[in-house]
Amino acid sequence: MNGIGSFVLMLLLFVALVAAKTKSSSVQEDIVEYKDFKKLLRTKNNVLALFVSSAKQAAAELKIFRDAAEAVRGTGTMLYVDCANQERKKLCKKLKANPEPYALRHYKDGDFHKDYDRQLTVGSVVTFMRDPTGDLPWEEDRAGADVLHFNDAAAFTKHLRKDIRPMLVMFHVPWCGFCKRMKPDYNKAATELKAQGGYLLAAMNVERQENAPVRKLFNLTGFPTLIYFENGKMRFTYEGENTKDALVAFMLNPNIKPTPKPKEAEWSADTNSEVVHLTTQGFEPALKEEKSVLVMFYAPWCGHCKRMKPEYEKAALELKQSNVPGVLAALDATKEPSIAEKYKVKGYPTVKYFVYGAYKFDVSVRESSKILEFMRDPKEPPPPPPPEKSWEEESDSQEVLFVNDETFSTTLKRKKHALVMFYAPWCGHCKSTKPEFTTAANELQDDPRVAFVAVDCTKHATLCGKYNVRGYPTIIYFSYLKTQLEYNGGRTSKDFIAYMNNPPNVKEHTEL
């Protein structure tokens, strides 16, 4: 091979290596100026920055950072700043970053949020980036070190095949108040059982998308749900008390029927209550004589009702002590379904206002102060705003293709350049991106090779799970469905249009 041929070959290899490096890197390292840093915060709402004083001394932390970055693609932005670099010293000084040898800082919605305060492991960083404002994950709480946590269905099933010890698994979700209250007892029980040997308490967060198959398999609808396993197989659901002693006693002898949870006293049985409890028979006579009555329709098992109950009781007492005219009443809709049906009660708690027995309107008050404020001056609340149209129903979104599990593949296989936005209707960032995405779709509607596509992940969770969607919006570029590249650009219509007018060279990327 002559000299020119060798040079061309080397040049092609160099370009390929650069392209591969550019594609594989999930960490942003090109920020030098403070103005560029501020611009990044304006366009990215979830940024974790790693500042190092020495790349050599922080090599282990940097590797964890890079590995975590791969897992949070589309969910957050990982920024690396080497403060030893002459060009970046000024930026570190401006941000008052003093890494020794490293510092991790999180920025949210354009501002500094907090210093990273979790374990420095790939799993912990990924969990944090998926929910930066959430509570410390149970598996990272030192008090629960003796509880075995299953991260996904694969780890759970693998354990059942290999470990035949008696095991109680608590299936929980982060937002569950009962789960949070039970955790301390569960942690203590796990520690005591570990000391005795041969018994295991475990837990699984089934709110995670990857654990959806487990949630479906065991038909988990209420939380926490505790299921007992023996010899790798499910035996039954634990129905005992949620205390440390009850859990330990059960595990030591699961065949003895556990002490049932104490039955909660009926609200209407409280003789000290100032709330008037109504029945079907006395409903109309009781209300007919009163000028101003607020009625709370509730169900004994309803968590929102339980939280409102003390507020309602407090308001009833203050109403009496302050000589404010009016009565606070309550009706158990599960015992008196005919009255609940008559007044079209569809959820709990529902609060309705009556004047001399005649229904006037619903009231959205749950705190004692708000209840009192209303009773002092009962006014009909303004009508609720009309329900928000779905994105698909909006008149200007006709050029956006809305697909589902069945139409996704057939639609994208026909398009050379497709930009797909995976979104959730309730997501604030999705709402701000939607009009920009729609404008870009309308601008490029005449190009048959280009498509702007949208997937509602609240309706098509399986499809979103297939493409590892963990945050909203997640935007991915496809070429004939074969090539898949994450879109990390800006979220204005100009950014989308510029990207699709000059799409990636698909030949330079490995097909996924």
Coordinates of C-alpha atoms in Angstrom, one line a residue:
M1 CA 0.0 0.0 0.0
N2 CA 1.4 3.4 -1.0
G3 CA 1.9 6.3 1.4
I4 CA -1.3 8.1 0.4
G5 CA -3.4 5.0 0.8
S6 CA -1.9 4.4 4.3
F7 CA -2.6 8.0 5.3
V8 CA -6.3 7.8 4.1
L9 CA -6.7 4.5 6.0
M10 CA -5.3 6.1 9.2
L11 CA -7.5 9.1 8.7
L12 CA -10.6 7.0 8.3
L13 CA -9.7 5.0 11.4
F14 CA -9.2 8.2 13.4
V15 CA -12.6 9.6 12.3
A16 CA -14.2 6.3 13.2
L17 CA -12.6 6.3 16.6
V18 CA -13.7 9.9 17.3
A19 CA -17.2 9.1 16.1
A20 CA -17.4 6.0 18.4
K21 CA -16.0 8.0 21.3
T22 CA -18.6 10.8 20.7
K23 CA -21.4 8.3 20.5
S24 CA -20.4 6.2 23.6
S25 CA -19.8 9.2 25.9
S26 CA -22.8 10.0 28.0
V27 CA -20.9 12.6 30.1
Q28 CA -20.8 16.2 29.0
E29 CA -17.2 17.5 29.2
D30 CA -17.2 20.5 26.9
I31 CA -18.3 23.3 29.4
V32 CA -15.5 25.8 29.9
E33 CA -17.1 29.2 30.3
Y34 CA -19.5 30.2 33.1
K35 CA -22.0 31.5 30.4
D36 CA -22.0 28.0 28.8
F37 CA -22.7 26.5 32.2
K38 CA -25.7 28.8 32.8
K39 CA -27.0 28.0 29.3
L40 CA -26.8 24.3 30.1
L41 CA -28.9 24.9 33.2
R42 CA -31.5 26.8 31.1
T43 CA -31.9 23.8 28.7
K44 CA -31.4 20.9 31.1
N45 CA -33.5 20.6 34.3
N46 CA -31.7 17.7 36.0
V47 CA -27.9 18.1 36.0
L48 CA -25.4 16.3 38.2
A49 CA -21.9 17.8 38.0
L50 CA -18.7 16.1 39.1
F51 CA -15.9 18.5 39.9
V52 CA -12.4 17.0 40.4
S53 CA -9.1 18.5 41.6
S54 CA -7.2 15.6 40.0
A55 CA -8.5 13.2 37.4
K56 CA -5.9 10.6 38.7
Q57 CA -6.9 10.9 42.3
A58 CA -10.7 10.8 41.5
A59 CA -10.4 8.0 38.9
A60 CA -12.6 5.6 40.8
E61 CA -15.3 8.2 41.3
L62 CA -15.1 9.2 37.6
K63 CA -15.6 5.6 36.5
I64 CA -18.7 5.3 38.7
F65 CA -19.9 8.6 37.3
R66 CA -19.5 7.5 33.7
D67 CA -21.2 4.1 34.3
A68 CA -24.1 5.9 35.9
A69 CA -24.4 8.3 33.0
E70 CA -25.1 5.5 30.6
A71 CA -28.1 4.5 32.7
V72 CA -29.6 7.9 33.0
R73 CA -29.6 8.9 29.4
G74 CA -32.8 10.8 28.7
T75 CA -33.5 11.3 32.4
G76 CA -30.7 13.6 33.4
T77 CA -27.4 15.3 32.3
M78 CA -24.1 14.3 33.8
L79 CA -21.4 17.0 33.6
Y80 CA -17.7 16.5 34.3
V81 CA -15.4 19.4 35.1
D82 CA -11.7 18.9 35.7
C83 CA -10.7 21.9 37.9
A84 CA -7.0 21.2 37.4
N85 CA -7.5 22.1 33.7
Q86 CA -6.2 25.6 33.1
E87 CA -9.2 26.5 31.0
R88 CA -11.7 25.4 33.6
K89 CA -10.1 26.8 36.8
K90 CA -12.0 30.0 36.3
L91 CA -15.3 28.2 36.0
C92 CA -14.6 26.2 39.2
K93 CA -13.7 29.3 41.1
K94 CA -16.9 31.1 39.9
L95 CA -19.0 28.2 41.1
K96 CA -17.0 28.0 44.4
A97 CA -16.3 24.3 43.6
N98 CA -13.4 23.1 45.9
P99 CA -13.1 19.4 45.1
E100 CA -10.9 17.4 47.5
P101 CA -10.4 15.4 45.3
Y102 CA -13.9 15.5 44.0
A103 CA -17.3 17.2 44.7
L104 CA -20.7 16.3 43.4
R105 CA -23.4 18.9 43.0
H106 CA -26.9 18.7 41.7
Y107 CA -28.7 21.5 39.7
K108 CA -32.5 21.4 39.2
D109 CA -34.6 23.7 37.0
G110 CA -31.8 26.1 36.4
D111 CA -30.5 26.5 39.9
F112 CA -28.3 24.8 42.5
H113 CA -30.3 22.1 44.3
K114 CA -28.1 20.3 46.7
D115 CA -24.7 18.6 47.2
Y116 CA -25.0 14.9 46.4
D117 CA -25.4 13.1 49.7
R118 CA -26.0 9.5 48.8
Q119 CA -23.6 6.5 48.5
L120 CA -21.3 6.9 45.5
T121 CA -22.3 3.8 43.6
V122 CA -23.7 3.4 40.2
G123 CA -27.1 2.3 41.6
S124 CA -27.3 5.1 44.1
V125 CA -26.5 7.8 41.5
V126 CA -29.0 6.4 39.0
T127 CA -31.7 6.2 41.7
F128 CA -31.0 9.8 42.7
M129 CA -31.1 11.1 39.2
R130 CA -34.4 9.5 38.6
D131 CA -35.9 11.3 41.6
P132 CA -33.6 14.0 42.9
T133 CA -36.1 15.3 45.4
G134 CA -37.3 12.0 46.7
D135 CA -36.6 10.4 50.1
L136 CA -33.4 8.4 50.7
P137 CA -34.1 5.0 49.2
W138 CA -34.8 2.3 51.8
E139 CA -31.9 0.2 50.5
E140 CA -29.5 3.0 51.4
D141 CA -30.8 3.6 54.9
R142 CA -28.3 2.1 57.3
A143 CA -31.1 1.3 59.8
G144 CA -32.4 -1.2 57.2
A145 CA -29.0 -2.9 56.4
D146 CA -30.4 -6.3 57.4
V147 CA -33.3 -6.1 55.0
L148 CA -32.6 -7.8 51.6
H149 CA -33.7 -5.5 48.8
F150 CA -34.5 -6.9 45.3
N151 CA -33.8 -4.3 42.6
D152 CA -35.7 -6.1 39.9
A153 CA -37.7 -9.2 39.0
A154 CA -34.6 -11.0 37.7
A155 CA -32.8 -10.7 41.1
F156 CA -36.0 -11.8 42.9
T157 CA -36.6 -14.9 40.8
K158 CA -32.9 -15.8 40.9
H159 CA -33.0 -15.7 44.7
L160 CA -36.1 -17.9 44.9
R161 CA -34.3 -20.5 42.9
K162 CA -31.2 -20.6 45.0
D163 CA -32.3 -19.7 48.6
I164 CA -34.9 -21.9 50.2
R165 CA -34.9 -20.1 53.6
P166 CA -38.2 -18.9 55.0
M167 CA -38.6 -15.3 53.7
L168 CA -41.1 -12.5 54.1
V169 CA -41.2 -10.0 51.3
M170 CA -42.6 -6.5 51.8
F171 CA -43.8 -5.1 48.4
H172 CA -44.0 -1.3 48.8
V173 CA -44.1 2.0 46.9
P174 CA -42.3 5.2 47.9
W175 CA -45.5 7.3 48.3
C176 CA -47.2 4.9 50.7
G177 CA -47.6 6.4 54.2
F178 CA -48.4 3.0 55.8
C179 CA -45.2 1.6 54.3
K180 CA -43.1 4.4 55.7
R181 CA -44.6 3.9 59.2
M182 CA -43.9 0.2 59.1
K183 CA -40.2 0.4 57.9
P184 CA -38.6 1.0 61.4
D185 CA -40.3 -2.1 62.8
Y186 CA -39.5 -4.1 59.7
N187 CA -35.9 -3.1 60.0
K188 CA -35.6 -4.1 63.7
A189 CA -37.4 -7.4 63.0
A190 CA -34.9 -8.2 60.1
T191 CA -31.9 -7.5 62.5
E192 CA -33.3 -9.8 65.2
L193 CA -34.1 -12.6 62.8
K194 CA -30.7 -12.3 61.2
A195 CA -29.1 -12.8 64.6
Q196 CA -31.1 -16.0 65.1
G197 CA -30.2 -17.3 61.6
G198 CA -32.2 -19.1 59.0
Y199 CA -34.8 -16.4 58.4
L200 CA -35.0 -13.5 56.0
L201 CA -36.9 -10.3 55.6
A202 CA -36.8 -8.7 52.2
A203 CA -38.4 -5.8 50.3
M204 CA -39.1 -4.7 46.8
N205 CA -40.1 -1.3 45.4
V206 CA -42.8 -2.2 42.9
E207 CA -43.3 1.4 41.8
R208 CA -40.2 0.9 39.5
Q209 CA -41.1 0.2 35.9
E210 CA -38.8 -2.8 35.8
N211 CA -40.8 -4.4 38.7
A212 CA -44.1 -4.1 36.9
P213 CA -44.1 -7.9 36.1
V214 CA -43.9 -8.7 39.8
R215 CA -46.7 -6.3 40.6
K216 CA -48.9 -8.0 38.0
L217 CA -47.9 -11.5 39.0
F218 CA -49.0 -11.1 42.6
N219 CA -51.9 -8.8 41.8
L220 CA -50.6 -6.1 44.1
T221 CA -53.1 -3.4 44.5
G222 CA -52.7 -2.2 48.2
F223 CA -49.5 -1.4 50.1
P224 CA -47.7 -2.6 51.9
T225 CA -48.4 -6.2 50.9
L226 CA -46.3 -8.8 52.7
I227 CA -46.0 -12.3 51.2
Y228 CA -44.4 -15.3 52.9
F229 CA -42.1 -17.7 50.8
E230 CA -40.8 -21.1 51.9
N231 CA -38.5 -23.4 49.8
G232 CA -38.6 -20.8 47.0
K233 CA -42.3 -20.9 46.7
M234 CA -45.1 -18.5 47.8
R235 CA -47.1 -19.8 50.8
F236 CA -49.5 -17.0 51.7
T237 CA -50.0 -13.3 52.5
Y238 CA -49.1 -12.1 56.0
E239 CA -52.2 -10.6 57.7
G240 CA -50.8 -9.9 61.2
E241 CA -49.8 -6.7 63.0
N242 CA -47.2 -4.5 61.5
T243 CA -45.0 -4.5 64.7
K244 CA -41.5 -5.9 65.2
D245 CA -42.6 -8.5 67.8
A246 CA -45.5 -9.7 65.6
L247 CA -43.2 -10.1 62.5
V248 CA -40.6 -12.0 64.5
A249 CA -43.2 -14.3 66.1
F250 CA -44.7 -15.0 62.7
M251 CA -41.4 -15.9 61.1
L252 CA -40.4 -18.2 63.9
N253 CA -43.7 -20.1 63.6
P254 CA -45.6 -19.1 60.4
N255 CA -48.1 -21.9 60.7
I256 CA -49.7 -20.4 63.8
K257 CA -52.4 -18.0 62.7
P258 CA -51.1 -14.5 63.5
T259 CA -52.9 -12.2 65.9
P260 CA -55.2 -10.1 63.6
K261 CA -54.8 -6.4 63.4
P262 CA -57.0 -4.7 66.0
K263 CA -60.2 -3.6 64.5
E264 CA -60.5 0.1 64.2
A265 CA -63.3 1.6 66.2
E266 CA -66.1 3.1 64.1
W267 CA -66.0 6.9 63.8
S268 CA -69.7 7.2 64.8
A269 CA -68.9 5.4 68.1
D270 CA -66.9 8.3 69.4
T271 CA -69.2 9.9 72.0
N272 CA -66.9 12.9 72.4
S273 CA -67.2 13.9 68.8
E274 CA -68.9 17.2 67.8
V275 CA -69.5 15.7 64.3
V276 CA -73.1 14.6 63.7
H277 CA -73.1 11.1 62.2
L278 CA -76.0 10.5 59.8
T279 CA -77.9 7.4 58.6
T280 CA -80.3 6.8 55.7
Q281 CA -83.3 7.0 58.0
G282 CA -82.2 10.2 59.8
F283 CA -80.5 12.0 56.9
E284 CA -83.3 14.2 55.6
P285 CA -84.9 15.0 59.0
A286 CA -81.6 16.0 60.5
L287 CA -80.7 18.3 57.7
K288 CA -84.1 19.8 57.2
E289 CA -84.0 21.8 60.4
E290 CA -80.5 23.2 59.8
K291 CA -79.7 26.3 57.8
S292 CA -76.0 25.5 57.2
V293 CA -74.7 21.9 57.1
L294 CA -71.5 20.4 55.6
V295 CA -71.6 16.7 55.0
M296 CA -68.5 14.6 54.6
F297 CA -69.2 11.3 52.7
Y298 CA -66.5 8.8 53.6
A299 CA -65.4 5.2 53.6
P300 CA -63.7 3.7 56.7
W301 CA -60.8 2.2 54.6
C302 CA -60.1 5.4 52.7
G303 CA -56.7 6.9 53.5
H304 CA -57.6 10.4 52.5
C305 CA -60.7 10.2 54.7
K306 CA -58.5 9.1 57.7
R307 CA -56.2 12.0 57.2
M308 CA -59.2 14.4 56.9
K309 CA -61.0 13.0 60.0
P310 CA -58.9 14.8 62.7
E311 CA -59.1 18.1 60.8
Y312 CA -62.9 17.7 60.5
E313 CA -63.2 16.9 64.2
K314 CA -61.0 19.9 65.1
A315 CA -63.2 22.2 62.9
A316 CA -66.4 20.9 64.5
L317 CA -65.1 21.6 68.0
E318 CA -63.9 25.1 67.0
L319 CA -67.2 25.8 65.2
K320 CA -69.0 25.1 68.5
Q321 CA -66.6 27.1 70.7
S322 CA -66.6 30.1 68.3
N323 CA -70.4 30.1 68.1
V324 CA -70.2 30.0 64.3
P325 CA -73.6 28.9 63.0
G326 CA -73.7 25.6 61.2
V327 CA -73.2 21.9 61.6
L328 CA -70.5 19.5 60.5
A329 CA -72.0 16.0 59.7
A330 CA -70.6 12.8 58.3
L331 CA -72.0 9.7 56.6
D332 CA -70.4 6.3 56.1
A333 CA -71.1 5.8 52.4
T334 CA -70.3 2.1 52.6
K335 CA -73.1 1.6 55.1
E336 CA -75.5 4.0 53.5
P337 CA -75.0 3.4 49.8
S338 CA -78.5 4.6 48.8
I339 CA -77.8 8.2 50.1
A340 CA -74.4 8.2 48.5
E341 CA -75.9 7.1 45.2
K342 CA -78.7 9.7 45.5
Y343 CA -76.1 12.5 45.8
K344 CA -73.8 11.0 43.1
V345 CA -70.9 10.4 45.4
K346 CA -68.1 8.7 43.3
G347 CA -65.0 9.2 45.5
Y348 CA -64.0 9.6 49.1
P349 CA -64.0 11.9 50.9
T350 CA -66.7 14.0 49.1
V351 CA -67.9 17.1 50.9
K352 CA -71.3 18.6 50.1
Y353 CA -73.1 21.7 51.4
F354 CA -76.8 21.8 52.4
V355 CA -79.2 24.5 53.3
Y356 CA -82.4 23.4 55.1
G357 CA -82.0 19.9 53.7
A358 CA -81.5 21.1 50.1
Y359 CA -78.2 20.2 48.4
K360 CA -76.4 23.3 47.1
F361 CA -72.9 22.4 45.9
D362 CA -69.7 20.4 46.5
V363 CA -66.9 22.0 48.6
S364 CA -63.2 21.2 48.3
V365 CA -62.0 21.7 51.8
R366 CA -60.0 19.3 54.0
E367 CA -58.1 21.4 56.5
S368 CA -59.7 22.6 59.7
S369 CA -58.8 26.3 59.0
K370 CA -60.4 26.1 55.5
I371 CA -63.5 24.3 56.8
L372 CA -64.0 27.1 59.4
E373 CA -63.4 29.8 56.8
F374 CA -66.0 28.3 54.6
M375 CA -68.6 27.9 57.4
R376 CA -68.2 31.5 58.4
D377 CA -69.1 32.6 54.9
P378 CA -70.5 29.8 52.8
K379 CA -70.1 30.7 49.2
E380 CA -70.2 28.5 46.2
P381 CA -66.7 27.9 44.8
P382 CA -66.0 29.0 41.2
P383 CA -66.7 26.3 38.6
P384 CA -63.6 24.1 37.9
P385 CA -61.8 24.9 34.6
P386 CA -62.8 22.7 31.7
P387 CA -60.8 19.5 31.4
E388 CA -57.6 19.9 29.5
K389 CA -57.6 18.6 26.0
S390 CA -55.2 15.7 25.3
W391 CA -52.3 16.6 23.1
E392 CA -53.8 14.4 20.3
E393 CA -57.0 16.4 20.4
E394 CA -55.3 19.8 20.0
S395 CA -56.2 21.4 16.7
D396 CA -52.6 22.3 15.7
S397 CA -51.1 18.9 16.4
Q398 CA -52.3 17.1 13.3
E399 CA -48.8 16.7 12.0
V400 CA -47.6 14.9 15.1
L401 CA -48.1 11.1 14.7
F402 CA -49.6 9.6 17.9
V403 CA -48.7 5.9 18.0
N404 CA -49.4 2.9 20.2
D405 CA -47.9 -0.6 20.7
E406 CA -49.5 -1.8 17.4
T407 CA -48.7 1.1 15.2
F408 CA -45.2 2.1 16.5
S409 CA -43.1 -0.3 14.4
T410 CA -45.1 0.0 11.2
T411 CA -45.0 3.8 11.3
L412 CA -41.3 4.1 12.1
K413 CA -40.1 1.5 9.6
R414 CA -41.3 3.8 6.8
K415 CA -39.5 6.9 8.0
K416 CA -35.9 7.7 7.4
H417 CA -35.8 10.4 10.1
A418 CA -38.2 10.1 13.0
L419 CA -38.0 12.0 16.3
V420 CA -40.1 10.3 19.0
M421 CA -41.2 12.0 22.2
F422 CA -42.1 9.7 25.0
Y423 CA -44.2 11.7 27.4
A424 CA -46.8 11.8 30.3
P425 CA -49.7 14.2 30.2
W426 CA -49.2 15.3 33.8
C427 CA -45.5 16.1 33.2
G428 CA -44.7 19.9 33.4
H429 CA -41.6 19.6 31.2
C430 CA -43.6 17.7 28.6
K431 CA -46.3 20.4 28.6
S432 CA -43.7 23.1 27.9
T433 CA -42.0 20.9 25.2
K434 CA -45.3 19.9 23.4
P435 CA -46.0 23.2 21.6
E436 CA -42.3 23.4 20.4
F437 CA -42.4 19.8 19.2
T438 CA -45.8 20.5 17.4
T439 CA -44.4 23.7 15.8
A440 CA -41.4 21.8 14.4
A441 CA -43.7 19.0 13.1
N442 CA -45.9 21.6 11.3
E443 CA -42.8 23.3 9.9
L444 CA -41.4 20.1 8.3
Q445 CA -44.7 18.5 7.3
D446 CA -43.9 18.7 3.6
D447 CA -40.9 16.4 3.9
P448 CA -42.1 12.8 3.6
R449 CA -38.9 11.4 5.0
V450 CA -39.4 13.1 8.3
A451 CA -41.8 12.3 11.1
F452 CA -42.4 13.8 14.6
V453 CA -43.9 11.0 16.7
A454 CA -45.4 11.0 20.2
V455 CA -46.1 8.2 22.7
D456 CA -48.2 8.6 25.8
C457 CA -46.4 6.5 28.4
T458 CA -49.4 6.5 30.8
K459 CA -51.3 4.6 28.1
H460 CA -48.5 2.5 26.5
A461 CA -46.2 1.6 29.4
T462 CA -45.0 -1.6 27.8
L463 CA -43.8 0.3 24.7
C464 CA -42.0 2.9 26.8
G465 CA -40.4 0.2 29.0
K466 CA -39.1 -1.4 25.8
Y467 CA -37.1 1.7 25.0
N468 CA -36.0 2.2 28.7
V469 CA -37.9 5.4 29.2
R470 CA -37.3 6.4 32.8
G471 CA -38.1 10.1 32.7
Y472 CA -40.3 12.5 30.8
P473 CA -40.0 13.7 28.2
T474 CA -37.5 11.2 26.7
I475 CA -36.8 12.0 23.0
I476 CA -35.2 9.4 20.7
Y477 CA -34.2 9.6 17.1
F478 CA -34.9 6.6 14.8
S479 CA -34.0 5.9 11.2
Y480 CA -36.2 3.2 9.6
L481 CA -36.5 1.8 13.2
K482 CA -33.1 0.2 12.9
T483 CA -31.0 3.0 14.2
Q484 CA -31.8 4.4 17.6
L485 CA -30.0 7.5 19.1
E486 CA -30.9 9.5 22.1
Y487 CA -31.7 13.2 21.4
N488 CA -29.9 15.4 23.9
G489 CA -30.4 18.8 22.1
G490 CA -32.5 21.8 23.1
R491 CA -36.2 21.7 23.4
T492 CA -37.3 24.7 21.2
S493 CA -38.9 24.3 17.8
K494 CA -35.7 25.8 16.3
D495 CA -33.6 23.1 18.0
F496 CA -35.8 20.3 16.7
I497 CA -36.0 21.7 13.2
A498 CA -32.2 22.2 13.0
Y499 CA -31.6 18.6 14.2
M500 CA -34.0 17.1 11.7
N501 CA -32.6 19.3 8.8
N502 CA -29.2 18.0 9.6
P503 CA -29.8 14.6 11.2
P504 CA -27.0 12.2 12.4
N505 CA -25.2 10.3 9.8
V506 CA -26.7 6.9 10.5
K507 CA -23.8 5.1 8.9
E508 CA -21.4 6.3 11.6
H509 CA -23.5 4.8 14.3
T510 CA -24.0 1.2 15.4
E511 CA -27.5 0.0 14.9
L512 CA -29.3 -1.0 18.1

